[in-house]
PDB file of C-alpha atoms in Angstrom:
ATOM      1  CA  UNK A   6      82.234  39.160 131.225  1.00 40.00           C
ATOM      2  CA  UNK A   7      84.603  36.447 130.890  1.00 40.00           C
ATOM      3  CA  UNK A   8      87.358  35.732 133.637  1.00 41.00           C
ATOM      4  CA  UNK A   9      90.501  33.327 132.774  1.00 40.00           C
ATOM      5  CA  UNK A  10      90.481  30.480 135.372  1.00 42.00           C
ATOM      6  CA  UNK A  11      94.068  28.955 135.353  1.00 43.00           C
ATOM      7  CA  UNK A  12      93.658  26.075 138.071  1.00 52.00           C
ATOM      8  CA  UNK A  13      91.671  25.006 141.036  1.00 51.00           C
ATOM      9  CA  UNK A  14      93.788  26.846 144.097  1.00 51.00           C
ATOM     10  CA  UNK A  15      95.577  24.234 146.336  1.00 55.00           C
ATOM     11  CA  UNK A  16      93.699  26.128 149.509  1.00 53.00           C
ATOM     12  CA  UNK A  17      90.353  25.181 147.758  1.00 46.00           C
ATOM     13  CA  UNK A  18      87.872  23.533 150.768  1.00 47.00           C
ATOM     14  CA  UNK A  19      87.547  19.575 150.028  1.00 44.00           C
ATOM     15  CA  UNK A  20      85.313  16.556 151.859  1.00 41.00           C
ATOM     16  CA  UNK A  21      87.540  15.226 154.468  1.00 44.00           C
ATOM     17  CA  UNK A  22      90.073  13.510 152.984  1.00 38.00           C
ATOM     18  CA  UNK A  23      88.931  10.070 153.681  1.00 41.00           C
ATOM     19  CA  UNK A  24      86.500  10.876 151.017  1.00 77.00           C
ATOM     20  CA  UNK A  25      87.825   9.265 148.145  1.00 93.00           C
ATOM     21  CA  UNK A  26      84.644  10.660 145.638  1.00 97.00           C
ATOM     22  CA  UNK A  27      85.215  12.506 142.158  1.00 98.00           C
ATOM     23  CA  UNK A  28      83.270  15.014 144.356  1.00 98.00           C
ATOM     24  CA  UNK A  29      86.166  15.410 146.759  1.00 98.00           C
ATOM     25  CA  UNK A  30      88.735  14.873 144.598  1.00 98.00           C
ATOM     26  CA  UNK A  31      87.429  17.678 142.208  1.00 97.00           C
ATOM     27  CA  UNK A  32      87.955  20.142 145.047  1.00 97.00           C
ATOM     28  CA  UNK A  33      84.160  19.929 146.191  1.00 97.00           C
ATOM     29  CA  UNK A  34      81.884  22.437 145.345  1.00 97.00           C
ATOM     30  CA  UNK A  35      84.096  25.165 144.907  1.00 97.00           C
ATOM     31  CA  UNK A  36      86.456  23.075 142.479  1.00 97.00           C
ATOM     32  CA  UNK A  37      83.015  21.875 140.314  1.00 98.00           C
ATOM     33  CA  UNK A  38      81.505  25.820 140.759  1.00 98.00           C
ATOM     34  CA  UNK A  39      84.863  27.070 139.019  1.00 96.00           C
ATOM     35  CA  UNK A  40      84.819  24.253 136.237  1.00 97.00           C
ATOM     36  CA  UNK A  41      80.938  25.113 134.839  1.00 98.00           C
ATOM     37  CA  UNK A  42      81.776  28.822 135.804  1.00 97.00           C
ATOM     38  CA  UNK A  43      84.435  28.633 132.747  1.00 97.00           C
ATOM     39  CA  UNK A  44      82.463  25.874 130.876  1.00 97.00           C
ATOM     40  CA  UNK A  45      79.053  27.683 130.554  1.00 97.00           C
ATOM     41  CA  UNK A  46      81.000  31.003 129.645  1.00 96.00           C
ATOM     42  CA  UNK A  47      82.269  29.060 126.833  1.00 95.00           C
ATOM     43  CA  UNK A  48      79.660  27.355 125.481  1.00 95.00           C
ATOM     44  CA  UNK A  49      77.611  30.262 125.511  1.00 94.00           C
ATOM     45  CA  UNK A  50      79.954  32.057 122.722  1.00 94.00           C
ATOM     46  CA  UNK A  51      80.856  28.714 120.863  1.00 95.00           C
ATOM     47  CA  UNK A  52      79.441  29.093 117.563  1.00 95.00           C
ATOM     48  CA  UNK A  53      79.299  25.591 116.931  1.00 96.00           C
ATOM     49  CA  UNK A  54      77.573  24.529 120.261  1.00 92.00           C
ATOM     50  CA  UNK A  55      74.588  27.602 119.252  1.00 93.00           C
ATOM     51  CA  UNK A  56      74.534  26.065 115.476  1.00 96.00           C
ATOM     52  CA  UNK A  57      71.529  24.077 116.682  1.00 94.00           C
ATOM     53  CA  UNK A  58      68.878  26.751 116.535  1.00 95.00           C
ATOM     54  CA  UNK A  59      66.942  25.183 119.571  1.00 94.00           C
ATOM     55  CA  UNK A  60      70.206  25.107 121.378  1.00 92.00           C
ATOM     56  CA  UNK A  61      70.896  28.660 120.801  1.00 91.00           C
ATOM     57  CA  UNK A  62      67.190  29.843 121.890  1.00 92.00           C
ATOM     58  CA  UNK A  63      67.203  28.156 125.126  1.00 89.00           C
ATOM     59  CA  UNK A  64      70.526  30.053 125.599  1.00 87.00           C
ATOM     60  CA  UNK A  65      69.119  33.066 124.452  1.00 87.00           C
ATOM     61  CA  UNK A  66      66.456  32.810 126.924  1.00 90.00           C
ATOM     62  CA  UNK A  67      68.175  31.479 130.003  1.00 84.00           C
ATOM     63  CA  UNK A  68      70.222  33.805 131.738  1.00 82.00           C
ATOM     64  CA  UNK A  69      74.079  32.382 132.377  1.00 87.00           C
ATOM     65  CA  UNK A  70      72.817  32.293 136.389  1.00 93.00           C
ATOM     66  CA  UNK A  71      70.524  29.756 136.512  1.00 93.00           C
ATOM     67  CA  UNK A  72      72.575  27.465 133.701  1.00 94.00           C
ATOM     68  CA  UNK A  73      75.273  27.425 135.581  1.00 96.00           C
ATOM     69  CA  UNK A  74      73.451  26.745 139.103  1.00 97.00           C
ATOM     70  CA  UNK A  75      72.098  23.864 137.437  1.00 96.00           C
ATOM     71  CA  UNK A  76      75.056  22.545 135.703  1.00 98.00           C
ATOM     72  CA  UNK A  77      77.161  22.765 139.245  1.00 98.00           C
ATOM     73  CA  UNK A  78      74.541  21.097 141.038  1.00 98.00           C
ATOM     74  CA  UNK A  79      74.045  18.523 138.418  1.00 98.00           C
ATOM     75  CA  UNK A  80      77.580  17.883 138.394  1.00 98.00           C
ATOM     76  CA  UNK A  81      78.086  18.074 142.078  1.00 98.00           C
ATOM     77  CA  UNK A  82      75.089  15.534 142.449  1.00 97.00           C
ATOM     78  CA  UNK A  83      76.540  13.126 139.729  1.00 98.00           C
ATOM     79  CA  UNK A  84      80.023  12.770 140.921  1.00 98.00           C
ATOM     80  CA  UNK A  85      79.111  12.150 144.800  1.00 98.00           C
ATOM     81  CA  UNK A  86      78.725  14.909 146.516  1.00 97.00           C
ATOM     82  CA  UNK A  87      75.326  16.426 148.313  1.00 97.00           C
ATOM     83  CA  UNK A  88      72.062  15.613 146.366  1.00 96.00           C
ATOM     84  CA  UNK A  89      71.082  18.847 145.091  1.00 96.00           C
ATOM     85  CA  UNK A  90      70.232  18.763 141.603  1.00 96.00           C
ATOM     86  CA  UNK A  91      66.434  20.182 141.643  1.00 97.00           C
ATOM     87  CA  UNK A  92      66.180  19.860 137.830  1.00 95.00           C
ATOM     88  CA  UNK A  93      65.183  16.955 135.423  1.00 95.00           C
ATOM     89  CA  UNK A  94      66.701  13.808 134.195  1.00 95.00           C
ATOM     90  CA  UNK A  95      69.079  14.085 131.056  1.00 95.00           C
ATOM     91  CA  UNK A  96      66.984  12.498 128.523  1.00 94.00           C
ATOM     92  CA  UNK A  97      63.917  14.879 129.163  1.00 95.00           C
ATOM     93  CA  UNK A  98      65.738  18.028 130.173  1.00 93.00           C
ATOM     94  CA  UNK A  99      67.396  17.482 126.414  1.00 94.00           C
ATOM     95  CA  UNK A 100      64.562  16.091 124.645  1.00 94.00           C
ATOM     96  CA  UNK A 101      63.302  19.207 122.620  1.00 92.00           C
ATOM     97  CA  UNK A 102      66.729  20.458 121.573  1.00 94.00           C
ATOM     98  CA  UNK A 103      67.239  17.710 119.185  1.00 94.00           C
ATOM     99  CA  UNK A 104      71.053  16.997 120.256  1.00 96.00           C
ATOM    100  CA  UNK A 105      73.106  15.553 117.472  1.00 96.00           C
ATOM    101  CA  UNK A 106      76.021  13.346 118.230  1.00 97.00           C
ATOM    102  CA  UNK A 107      78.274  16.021 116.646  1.00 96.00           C
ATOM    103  CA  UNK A 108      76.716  18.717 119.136  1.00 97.00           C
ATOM    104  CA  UNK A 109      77.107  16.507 122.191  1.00 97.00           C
ATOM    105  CA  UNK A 110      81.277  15.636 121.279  1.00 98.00           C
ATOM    106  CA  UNK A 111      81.265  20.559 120.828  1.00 98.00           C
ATOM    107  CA  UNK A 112      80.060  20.195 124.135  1.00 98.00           C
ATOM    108  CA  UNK A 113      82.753  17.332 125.574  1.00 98.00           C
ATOM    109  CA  UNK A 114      85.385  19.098 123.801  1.00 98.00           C
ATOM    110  CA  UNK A 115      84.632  22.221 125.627  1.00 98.00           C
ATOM    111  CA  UNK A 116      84.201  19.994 129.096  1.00 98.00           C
ATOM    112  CA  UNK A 117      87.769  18.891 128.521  1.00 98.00           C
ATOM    113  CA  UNK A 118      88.731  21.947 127.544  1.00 97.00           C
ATOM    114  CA  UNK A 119      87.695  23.494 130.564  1.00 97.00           C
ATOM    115  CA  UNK A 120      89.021  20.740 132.977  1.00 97.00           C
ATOM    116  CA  UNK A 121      92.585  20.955 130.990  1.00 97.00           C
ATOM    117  CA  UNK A 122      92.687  24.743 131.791  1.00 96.00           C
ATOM    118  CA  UNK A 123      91.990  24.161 135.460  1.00 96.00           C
ATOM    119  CA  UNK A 124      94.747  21.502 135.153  1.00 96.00           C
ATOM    120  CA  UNK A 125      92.614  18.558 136.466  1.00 97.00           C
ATOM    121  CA  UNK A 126      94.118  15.595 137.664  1.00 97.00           C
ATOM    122  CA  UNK A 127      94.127  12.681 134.706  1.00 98.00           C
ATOM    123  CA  UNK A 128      92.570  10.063 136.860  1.00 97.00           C
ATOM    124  CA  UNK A 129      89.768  12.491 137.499  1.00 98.00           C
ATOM    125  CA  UNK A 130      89.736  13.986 134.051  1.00 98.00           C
ATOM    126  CA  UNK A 131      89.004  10.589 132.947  1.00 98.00           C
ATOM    127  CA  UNK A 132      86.572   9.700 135.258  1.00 98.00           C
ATOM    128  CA  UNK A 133      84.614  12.725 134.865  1.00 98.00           C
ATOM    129  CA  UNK A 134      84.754  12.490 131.045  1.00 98.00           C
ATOM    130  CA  UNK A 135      83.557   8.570 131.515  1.00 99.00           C
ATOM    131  CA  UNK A 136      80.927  10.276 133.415  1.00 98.00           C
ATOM    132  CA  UNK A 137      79.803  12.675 131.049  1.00 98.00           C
ATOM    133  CA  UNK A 138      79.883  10.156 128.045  1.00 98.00           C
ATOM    134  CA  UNK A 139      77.292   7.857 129.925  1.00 98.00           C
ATOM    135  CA  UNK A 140      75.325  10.106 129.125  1.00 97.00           C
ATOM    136  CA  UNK A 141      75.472  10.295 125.457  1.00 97.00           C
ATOM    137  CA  UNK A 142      72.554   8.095 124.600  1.00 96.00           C
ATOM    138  CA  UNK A 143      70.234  10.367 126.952  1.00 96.00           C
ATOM    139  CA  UNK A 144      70.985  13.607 125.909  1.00 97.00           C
ATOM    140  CA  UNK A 145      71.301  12.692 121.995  1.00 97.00           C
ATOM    141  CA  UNK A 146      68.009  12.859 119.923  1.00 93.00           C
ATOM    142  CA  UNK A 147      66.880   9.509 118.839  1.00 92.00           C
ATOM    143  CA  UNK A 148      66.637  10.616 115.454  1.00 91.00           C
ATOM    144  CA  UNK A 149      70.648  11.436 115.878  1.00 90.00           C
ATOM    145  CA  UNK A 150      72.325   8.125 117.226  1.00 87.00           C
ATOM    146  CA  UNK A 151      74.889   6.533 115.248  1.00 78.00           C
ATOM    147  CA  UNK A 152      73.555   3.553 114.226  1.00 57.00           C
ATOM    148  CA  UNK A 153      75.883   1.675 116.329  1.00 48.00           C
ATOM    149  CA  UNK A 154      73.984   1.717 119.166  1.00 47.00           C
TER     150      UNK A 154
END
């Protein structure tokens, strides 16, 4: 079941506001719980993201539940809030689904996405998305990279 998020609600709980962290200024946990809450509906129907036939087993095995628990504490973690993430690093939580760089810009496309429809801030838009494409070189196969790098 899919539900239409249209934007973070202005009453959403927040660090105190002396907190100047992407953490805070996402809303806190409930503003990063609603973001993977739409992102992880939607990139478990994207056809493109589930081309990747290990990509599309792992989501075929793992329940939306537990994705998403990881994802928001992951992304609650990374952006400054609690320390909470109890799964592993990028490179070996990604390391048998054999990531292309094409799969990893379906994915930010459908992080943006998400963020757009929940009418995130630029400044933090941008910071999150500088965020997410640090790690690019972790979560992208070897065997994948552009040879630029």
């Amino acid at each position: 079941m899919t539900q239409s998020v249209t934007s973070i609600p202005e009453d959403t709980p927040v660090q105190p506001a002396s907190d100047d962290s992407l953490f805070a200024r996402l809303g806190g946990i409930y503003g990063i719980s609603a973001a993977v809450d739409n992102l992880v509906d939607r990139l478990y129907v994207n056809g493109a993201a589930n081309a990747n036939p290990k990509v599309d087993e792992f989501h075929q095995q793992q329940g939306h539940a537990g994705f998403k628990f990881l994802v928001t504490a992951w992304s609650i973690e990374e952006t400054g809030g609690p320390k909470i993430y109890p799964g592993r690093d990028m490179r070996e939580s990604h390391a048998h689904l054999s990531v292309t760089e094409r799969e990893f810009d379906i994915v930010a496309t459908e992080i943006k996405t998400s963020l757009y429809q929940l009418n995130v801030p630029e400044r933090e838009f941008d910071e999150f998305m500088e965020l997410i494409e640090s790690y690019r070189s972790m979560v992208v196969a070897p065997e994948h990279r552009h040879a630029a790098e």
